Short mmCIF file of C-alpha atoms in Angstrom, two decimals:
data_model
loop_
_atom_site.label_atom_id
_atom_site.label_comp_id
_atom_site.label_asym_id
_atom_site.label_seq_id
_atom_site.Cartn_x
_atom_site.Cartn_y
_atom_site.Cartn_z
CA MET A 30 50.93 104.63 166.97
CA GLY A 31 47.16 104.60 166.95
CA GLU A 32 46.78 108.29 166.27
CA ASN A 33 46.90 109.85 162.84
CA VAL A 34 48.33 113.29 162.26
CA ILE A 35 46.90 113.53 158.78
CA THR A 36 43.72 111.88 157.56
CA ILE A 37 42.30 112.31 154.12
CA LYS A 38 39.01 110.79 152.97
CA ASP A 39 37.90 110.64 149.37
CA LEU A 40 39.65 113.84 148.39
CA LYS A 41 38.97 115.28 144.94
CA LYS A 42 40.48 118.23 143.17
CA VAL A 43 39.84 119.21 139.58
CA TYR A 44 41.85 121.56 137.40
CA GLY A 45 39.73 122.41 134.40
CA LEU A 46 38.83 119.01 133.00
CA GLN A 47 41.61 117.18 134.73
CA ASN A 48 41.24 115.23 137.96
CA ALA A 49 44.42 116.13 139.83
CA VAL A 50 43.33 114.25 142.93
CA ASN A 51 40.71 111.63 142.35
CA GLY A 52 39.31 110.02 145.48
CA LEU A 53 42.45 109.96 147.59
CA ASN A 54 42.43 108.24 150.97
CA LEU A 55 45.45 108.61 153.21
CA ASN A 56 46.40 108.27 156.87
CA VAL A 57 49.70 109.40 158.30
CA PRO A 58 50.43 107.91 161.74
CA LYS A 59 51.81 110.14 164.44
CA GLY A 60 55.56 109.90 164.81
CA SER A 61 56.07 108.34 161.40
CA VAL A 62 58.23 109.53 158.58
CA TYR A 63 55.89 109.05 155.69
CA GLY A 64 57.36 108.90 152.21
CA PHE A 65 54.81 110.01 149.65
CA LEU A 66 55.90 108.58 146.32
CA GLY A 67 54.50 109.33 142.94
CA ARG A 68 55.46 110.25 139.41
CA ASN A 69 55.39 113.83 138.21
CA GLY A 70 51.80 114.90 137.92
CA ALA A 71 50.48 112.11 140.13
CA GLY A 72 48.94 114.62 142.52
CA LYS A 73 51.57 114.93 145.27
CA THR A 74 51.97 118.68 145.35
CA THR A 75 48.25 119.31 144.94
CA THR A 76 47.56 117.05 147.92
CA ILE A 77 50.16 118.81 150.03
CA LYS A 78 48.82 122.24 149.18
CA ILE A 79 45.33 121.14 150.17
CA LEU A 80 46.69 119.84 153.48
CA LEU A 81 48.10 123.24 154.29
CA GLY A 82 45.03 125.13 153.15
CA LEU A 83 46.90 126.68 150.25
CA LEU A 84 44.46 125.18 147.75
CA SER A 85 40.84 124.24 148.20
CA ALA A 86 39.51 120.83 147.28
CA LYS A 87 36.41 120.02 145.29
CA SER A 88 35.24 117.48 147.85
CA GLY A 89 36.41 115.17 150.58
CA GLU A 90 37.41 115.36 154.22
CA VAL A 91 40.81 116.46 155.40
CA ASN A 92 42.17 116.68 158.90
CA VAL A 93 45.65 117.83 159.86
CA LEU A 94 46.71 117.92 163.51
CA GLY A 95 43.05 118.03 164.46
CA TYR A 96 42.20 120.96 162.19
CA ASN A 97 40.30 121.27 158.96
CA PRO A 98 42.27 123.21 156.35
CA LYS A 99 39.07 124.15 154.50
CA ASN A 100 38.32 126.58 157.27
CA GLU A 101 40.58 129.61 156.90
CA LYS A 102 41.12 130.06 160.65
CA GLU A 103 41.94 126.42 161.18
CA ALA A 104 44.27 126.48 158.19
CA VAL A 105 46.25 129.17 160.00
CA GLU A 106 46.51 126.88 163.02
CA ILE A 107 47.82 124.11 160.77
CA ARG A 108 50.44 126.38 159.23
CA LYS A 109 51.52 127.57 162.67
CA ARG A 110 52.27 124.00 163.66
CA THR A 111 53.70 122.74 160.42
CA GLY A 112 57.11 123.30 158.92
CA TYR A 113 56.90 123.33 155.14
CA VAL A 114 59.65 123.17 152.57
CA SER A 115 58.89 122.87 148.88
CA GLU A 116 61.14 122.43 145.90
CA ASN A 117 60.83 125.90 144.49
CA GLN A 118 60.21 127.80 147.64
CA LYS A 119 60.05 131.57 147.29
CA MET A 120 61.31 133.73 150.11
CA TYR A 121 62.00 137.44 150.37
CA ASP A 122 65.17 137.52 148.31
CA ASN A 123 66.14 141.02 149.29
CA MET A 124 66.53 140.03 152.90
CA LYS A 125 69.74 138.91 154.48
CA ILE A 126 69.69 135.52 156.16
CA LYS A 127 69.79 137.28 159.52
CA GLU A 128 66.77 139.37 158.57
CA ILE A 129 64.64 136.54 157.30
CA ILE A 130 65.38 134.62 160.49
CA SER A 131 64.18 137.41 162.75
CA PHE A 132 61.25 138.07 160.45
CA THR A 133 60.14 134.43 160.51
CA LYS A 134 60.80 134.13 164.22
CA SER A 135 58.23 136.82 164.94
CA PHE A 136 55.45 134.49 163.77
CA TYR A 137 56.22 131.63 166.10
CA LYS A 138 56.10 131.40 169.87
CA THR A 139 58.01 128.16 169.81
CA TRP A 140 61.02 129.51 167.89
CA ASP A 141 64.31 128.12 169.22
CA ASP A 142 67.26 130.51 168.78
CA LYS A 143 69.78 127.89 169.77
CA LEU A 144 68.49 125.47 167.17
CA ALA A 145 68.55 128.16 164.48
CA ALA A 146 72.16 128.98 165.38
CA GLU A 147 73.04 125.29 165.23
CA PHE A 148 71.65 124.97 161.73
CA LEU A 149 73.48 128.08 160.56
CA LYS A 150 76.69 126.54 161.79
CA ARG A 151 76.03 123.10 160.43
CA PHE A 152 75.11 124.41 156.99
CA ASN A 153 77.98 126.87 157.03
CA LEU A 154 75.70 129.77 156.23
CA ASP A 155 76.87 133.36 156.48
CA GLU A 156 73.95 135.25 158.01
CA LYS A 157 75.07 138.53 156.51
CA LYS A 158 74.47 137.26 152.99
CA LYS A 159 71.39 138.21 151.02
CA LEU A 160 69.11 135.37 149.94
CA SER A 161 69.50 136.46 146.34
CA GLU A 162 73.24 135.79 146.60
CA LEU A 163 72.85 132.18 147.69
CA SER A 164 73.31 129.03 145.66
CA ARG A 165 70.27 126.79 145.26
CA GLY A 166 71.59 124.43 147.88
CA MET A 167 72.12 127.18 150.44
CA TYR A 168 68.74 128.62 149.60
CA ALA A 169 67.11 125.27 150.35
CA GLN A 170 69.05 125.05 153.58
CA VAL A 171 67.73 128.41 154.71
CA ALA A 172 64.22 127.22 153.89
CA LEU A 173 64.80 124.10 155.98
CA LEU A 174 66.22 126.12 158.85
CA LEU A 175 63.14 128.35 158.87
CA ALA A 176 60.88 125.32 158.79
CA LEU A 177 62.64 123.52 161.63
CA ALA A 178 63.71 126.21 164.08
CA PHE A 179 60.23 126.68 165.51
CA LYS A 180 60.09 122.98 166.32
CA PRO A 181 56.97 122.09 164.37
CA GLU A 182 54.84 119.08 165.28
CA LEU A 183 54.63 118.21 161.62
CA LEU A 184 57.16 118.73 158.89
CA VAL A 185 55.94 118.66 155.30
CA LEU A 186 58.60 118.38 152.63
CA ASP A 187 57.57 118.60 149.00
CA GLU A 188 60.40 117.32 146.80
CA PRO A 189 62.84 119.05 149.14
CA THR A 190 66.02 117.75 147.57
CA GLY A 191 64.99 118.11 143.95
CA SER A 192 67.46 120.84 143.12
CA LEU A 193 70.26 119.92 145.52
CA ASP A 194 73.60 118.41 144.65
CA ALA A 195 74.68 115.14 146.25
CA ILE A 196 76.59 116.70 149.12
CA VAL A 197 73.99 119.24 150.10
CA ARG A 198 71.34 116.56 149.81
CA ARG A 199 73.30 114.48 152.27
CA ASP A 200 73.43 117.32 154.80
CA PHE A 201 69.78 117.98 154.24
CA LEU A 202 68.81 114.38 154.93
CA GLU A 203 71.02 114.33 157.98
CA SER A 204 69.12 117.30 159.35
CA VAL A 205 65.86 115.57 158.67
CA VAL A 206 67.10 112.47 160.48
CA SER A 207 68.23 114.50 163.47
CA LEU A 208 64.83 116.08 163.54
CA ILE A 209 63.11 112.72 163.61
CA GLN A 210 65.09 111.84 166.71
CA GLU A 211 62.83 114.12 168.66
CA GLU A 212 59.89 112.10 169.72
CA GLY A 213 56.40 112.60 168.48
CA ARG A 214 57.56 114.49 165.43
CA THR A 215 55.89 113.50 162.18
CA VAL A 216 57.40 114.05 158.75
CA PHE A 217 55.43 113.89 155.52
CA PHE A 218 57.85 113.73 152.69
CA SER A 219 57.09 113.73 148.98
CA SER A 220 59.79 112.73 146.57
CA HIS A 221 60.66 110.78 143.53
CA GLN A 222 64.13 110.09 144.87
CA ILE A 223 63.17 106.61 145.90
CA ASN A 224 66.52 105.83 147.50
CA GLU A 225 66.32 108.62 149.97
CA VAL A 226 62.71 107.91 150.77
CA GLU A 227 63.70 104.39 151.59
CA ARG A 228 66.47 105.47 153.94
CA VAL A 229 64.55 108.05 155.83
CA SER A 230 60.95 106.83 155.89
CA ASP A 231 59.27 104.17 157.91
CA TRP A 232 55.99 104.40 156.02
CA VAL A 233 55.39 104.76 152.31
CA GLY A 234 52.39 105.58 150.21
CA ILE A 235 52.33 105.39 146.44
CA ILE A 236 50.07 107.78 144.57
CA GLU A 237 49.19 107.45 140.91
CA ALA A 238 46.63 109.42 138.92
CA GLY A 239 45.34 111.09 142.06
CA LYS A 240 44.68 107.86 143.97
CA LEU A 241 46.64 106.14 146.69
CA LEU A 242 47.53 102.66 145.45
CA VAL A 243 49.21 101.35 148.58
CA SER A 244 50.17 102.60 152.03
CA ALA A 245 52.19 100.50 154.46
CA PRO A 246 55.19 100.39 156.77
CA ILE A 247 58.17 100.19 154.48
CA ASP A 248 59.54 96.94 155.95
CA GLU A 249 56.18 95.28 155.58
CA LEU A 250 55.89 96.44 151.98
CA LYS A 251 59.33 95.07 151.20
CA THR A 252 58.72 91.77 152.93
CA LYS A 253 55.32 91.15 151.43
CA THR A 254 55.79 92.29 147.87
CA LYS A 255 57.51 89.64 145.80
CA ARG A 256 58.27 88.82 142.25
CA ILE A 257 57.44 85.23 141.37
CA ARG A 258 58.98 83.71 138.31
CA SER A 259 57.49 80.44 137.14
CA VAL A 260 58.36 78.39 134.09
CA PHE A 261 55.92 75.91 132.60
CA LYS A 262 56.30 72.89 130.40
CA GLU A 263 54.32 74.51 127.65
CA LYS A 264 52.78 77.92 127.22
CA ALA A 265 52.41 79.80 130.50
CA PRO A 266 48.78 79.86 131.75
CA GLU A 267 46.64 82.93 132.33
CA VAL A 268 46.40 83.51 136.05
CA ASN A 269 44.04 85.86 137.75
CA PHE A 270 43.64 86.13 141.49
CA GLY A 271 43.50 88.78 144.16
CA GLY A 272 46.87 90.19 145.16
CA ILE A 273 48.45 90.43 141.73
CA ILE A 274 49.92 93.88 141.19
CA CYS A 275 51.06 93.11 137.69
CA LYS A 276 52.00 90.13 135.57
CA LYS A 277 53.59 89.20 132.31
CA ALA A 278 53.43 85.93 130.43
CA ASP A 279 56.05 85.34 127.82
CA GLY A 280 56.24 81.94 126.16
CA ARG A 281 56.76 79.34 128.88
CA GLU A 282 57.55 81.93 131.48
CA LEU A 283 55.14 83.73 133.77
CA VAL A 284 56.25 86.57 136.02
CA THR A 285 53.83 87.92 138.59
CA ILE A 286 54.35 90.62 141.18
CA VAL A 287 52.14 90.09 144.19
CA GLU A 288 51.26 91.85 147.40
CA ASN A 289 50.69 89.97 150.67
CA PHE A 290 53.02 87.21 149.62
CA GLY A 291 52.57 83.95 151.49
CA GLU A 292 51.64 80.30 151.20
CA GLU A 293 48.19 81.13 149.92
CA ILE A 294 49.51 83.07 146.95
CA LEU A 295 52.15 80.45 146.27
CA SER A 296 49.61 77.66 146.23
CA LYS A 297 47.62 79.51 143.56
CA ILE A 298 50.61 79.48 141.27
CA LYS A 299 51.61 75.95 142.21
CA LYS A 300 48.14 74.80 141.21
CA GLU A 301 49.11 75.59 137.62
CA LYS A 302 51.92 73.04 137.98
CA PRO A 303 54.97 75.05 136.94
CA GLU A 304 58.20 73.19 136.26
CA SER A 305 60.10 75.69 138.32
CA LEU A 306 59.19 78.49 140.62
CA ASP A 307 61.42 81.16 142.11
CA VAL A 308 60.54 83.97 144.47
CA TYR A 309 62.54 87.20 144.47
CA ASP A 310 62.81 90.12 146.86
CA MET A 311 62.14 93.52 145.39
CA ASN A 312 63.61 96.88 146.21
CA LEU A 313 61.44 99.92 146.70
CA GLU A 314 62.10 101.24 143.24
CA GLU A 315 60.93 98.00 141.65
CA ILE A 316 57.89 97.97 143.90
CA PHE A 317 57.13 101.54 142.90
CA VAL A 318 57.43 100.74 139.21
CA ALA A 319 55.12 97.75 139.62
CA TYR A 320 52.43 99.78 141.37
CA ALA A 321 52.68 103.09 139.58
CA GLY A 322 53.73 101.86 136.17
CA GLY A 323 52.22 98.38 136.07
CA ARG A 324 55.56 97.06 134.85
CA ILE A 325 57.33 93.88 135.77
CA MET B 26 81.57 100.23 163.27
CA TYR B 27 81.17 100.46 159.51
CA ILE B 28 77.79 99.51 158.18
CA GLU B 29 76.67 99.82 154.63
CA VAL B 30 73.09 100.36 153.65
CA ASN B 31 72.06 99.54 150.15
CA PRO B 32 68.62 100.81 149.20
CA ASN B 33 68.87 98.90 145.92
CA SER B 34 68.72 95.65 147.78
CA GLY B 35 65.39 93.91 148.15
CA LEU B 36 66.19 93.36 151.81
CA PRO B 37 64.59 95.81 154.26
CA ILE B 38 67.20 98.17 155.72
CA PHE B 39 66.74 96.93 159.28
CA LEU B 40 67.61 93.42 158.09
CA GLN B 41 70.67 94.67 156.24
CA ILE B 42 71.90 96.27 159.46
CA LYS B 43 71.05 93.21 161.50
CA ASN B 44 72.91 90.90 159.16
CA GLN B 45 76.00 93.05 159.15
CA VAL B 46 76.15 93.34 162.94
CA LYS B 47 75.78 89.57 163.20
CA ARG B 48 78.53 89.15 160.68
CA MET B 49 80.83 91.51 162.53
CA ILE B 50 80.25 89.63 165.75
CA ALA B 51 80.86 86.29 164.08
CA ALA B 52 84.07 87.56 162.50
CA GLY B 53 85.31 89.00 165.77
CA MET B 54 85.26 92.57 164.49
CA LEU B 55 82.94 93.31 167.38
CA LYS B 56 84.00 91.71 170.65
CA LYS B 57 82.05 90.75 173.71
CA ASP B 58 81.07 93.71 175.92
CA GLU B 59 82.23 96.19 173.33
CA PRO B 60 79.78 99.06 172.77
CA VAL B 61 78.07 99.38 169.40
CA THR B 62 77.38 102.78 167.82
CA SER B 63 74.33 104.37 169.40
CA VAL B 64 71.03 104.44 167.52
CA ARG B 65 71.21 108.22 167.28
CA GLN B 66 74.71 108.29 165.95
CA LEU B 67 74.24 105.47 163.47
CA ALA B 68 71.02 107.02 162.19
CA LEU B 69 72.89 110.22 161.42
CA GLU B 70 75.85 108.46 159.86
CA LEU B 71 73.72 106.33 157.60
CA ARG B 72 71.01 108.96 157.12
CA VAL B 73 68.53 106.31 158.05
CA ASN B 74 65.40 106.63 160.13
CA PRO B 75 66.36 106.03 163.79
CA ASN B 76 63.35 103.74 164.21
CA THR B 77 64.86 101.45 161.61
CA ILE B 78 68.13 101.21 163.53
CA ALA B 79 66.26 100.77 166.80
CA LYS B 80 64.29 97.92 165.25
CA ALA B 81 67.47 96.17 164.11
CA TYR B 82 69.03 96.55 167.57
CA ARG B 83 65.86 95.43 169.30
CA GLU B 84 65.74 92.22 167.29
CA LEU B 85 69.45 91.62 167.80
CA GLU B 86 68.88 92.01 171.50
CA LEU B 87 65.93 89.63 171.47
CA GLU B 88 68.04 87.10 169.64
CA GLY B 89 70.80 87.50 172.18
CA PHE B 90 73.47 89.26 170.13
CA LEU B 91 73.32 92.59 171.94
CA TYR B 92 72.36 93.81 175.38
CA THR B 93 71.37 97.24 176.67
CA GLN B 94 72.62 98.88 179.81
CA ARG B 95 70.34 101.68 180.85
CA GLY B 96 71.95 105.02 180.32
CA ARG B 97 75.19 103.49 179.10
CA GLY B 98 74.35 102.16 175.72
CA VAL B 99 74.15 98.97 173.74
CA PHE B 100 76.84 96.29 173.95
CA VAL B 101 77.85 93.10 172.24
CA ALA B 102 76.69 90.01 174.08
CA GLY B 103 79.24 87.79 172.43
CA LYS B 104 78.35 84.45 171.01
CA SER B 105 75.22 83.84 172.91
CA ASP B 106 73.42 80.59 173.49
CA LYS B 107 70.16 82.51 173.39
CA THR B 108 70.19 81.91 169.65
CA SER B 109 69.02 78.44 170.57
CA THR B 110 65.64 79.88 171.53
CA LEU B 111 65.00 79.19 167.86
CA SER B 112 64.57 75.50 167.20
CA LYS B 113 67.19 73.84 165.07
CA ASP B 114 64.67 73.47 162.25
CA GLU B 115 64.00 77.19 162.31
CA ARG B 116 67.67 78.00 162.30
CA ILE B 117 68.28 75.69 159.38
CA LYS B 118 65.37 77.22 157.53
CA SER B 119 66.81 80.70 157.96
CA ILE B 120 70.08 79.71 156.33
CA SER B 121 68.58 77.48 153.66
CA SER B 122 68.18 80.14 150.96
CA LEU B 123 71.88 80.97 151.25
CA ALA B 124 72.72 77.30 150.89
CA ASP B 125 70.49 77.28 147.85
CA GLN B 126 72.47 80.07 146.25
CA ILE B 127 75.75 78.35 146.97
CA ALA B 128 74.54 75.09 145.49
CA VAL B 129 73.30 76.80 142.31
CA GLU B 130 76.48 78.79 141.83
CA ALA B 131 78.63 75.73 142.51
CA PHE B 132 76.63 73.73 139.97
CA HIS B 133 77.20 76.32 137.26
CA LEU B 134 80.85 76.74 138.11
CA GLY B 135 81.33 73.00 137.93
CA LEU B 136 82.41 72.69 141.56
CA SER B 137 81.81 69.51 143.47
CA LYS B 138 80.18 68.94 146.82
CA GLU B 139 83.65 68.21 148.19
CA ASP B 140 85.00 71.56 146.95
CA ILE B 141 82.21 73.40 148.75
CA GLU B 142 82.65 71.33 151.92
CA LYS B 143 86.31 72.19 151.95
CA LEU B 144 85.58 75.87 151.43
CA LEU B 145 83.01 75.97 154.22
CA LYS B 146 85.38 74.18 156.57
CA GLU B 147 87.99 76.86 155.95
CA LYS B 148 85.46 79.60 156.60
CA PHE B 149 84.41 77.97 159.86
CA LYS B 150 88.01 77.69 160.92
CA LYS B 151 88.44 81.44 160.40
CA LEU B 152 85.47 82.20 162.63
CA GLU B 153 86.57 79.87 165.39
CA LYS B 154 89.87 81.67 165.74
#
């Protein structure tokens, strides 16, 4: 997986006085399912829109599938090769499902009728229905169908399950998983549903205040991020060394959350001579809270 | 083959799957030469990235719990002696944190070393059946 499908260098985007994206660096390896995690307003949607050439950046370098979205012509190439589903996607609501399918199909050479029919069946969609008559879940399923049926090299999902109920969300994720099965496909997936990101992704990046705080294979992140609880004879000491994500000293107790956990980190805490020292695994949600919220 | 994935656990998902397959083999729920659910199928059932399942299977194969037959699928290797590619020290180390938990819980529940020994003996007996 040497190749990157998306590379972003020092990206900046300003809305008025606000830095929406503030020096973002990001690489998405080919074939990965990249979970892009961040709180509301962290800059996820802005970043995605810049990737697709739907917004222009203030500065920075962006490359998607070998094209630069700043250039209008190249942005078209990106959109031709990228399936995109966003939370509040707008489609032509007066069309019937059948009509929007043939309409969308006309834009793509790679459209696969069989695949489209499969999705219709799997989602139990009646193609004679108008989009305006659909529930939110069905609406999102149509959007996914349109994004997948032309077999894009890259699938970009911006909070795709935000408005879906538990059952539809399940079907939706299943479709995403079946899509991943096809080799070489890359999925870039923004969400704050941390559970589903964890299931489906193999890479995660955490964005906060327009900057990427960490980006790693999910298993590595989970193995190397640990919570260390140490209790001292008297007041817990102040510790400060590289690798601390956040810490909290309370009376005799010191809790630190560290990245790159290993003997080296342990020895730094042991040096303070704690009476006891325990190391705990962390789930992705806890890791997210530590990075994005600075909380123990 | 019923596998449960718990994203709230601190354990990476591939390890959760690995541990459960190992457990099923140890408990005889999966028998030698029986096929396990394919990567594709299990990925869909669990809604988990297929690479994650493939990683779990790959490691289980390396450790001698599973074997692949080209074009036919993945099968249970039975209780394999390939596990001894890990030195005894390493194997003890990998189980030590569990032993730790047991000891702590036993201490707080006021159970003796003998109680735990007896319990473990029973569990072993079950597996040997």
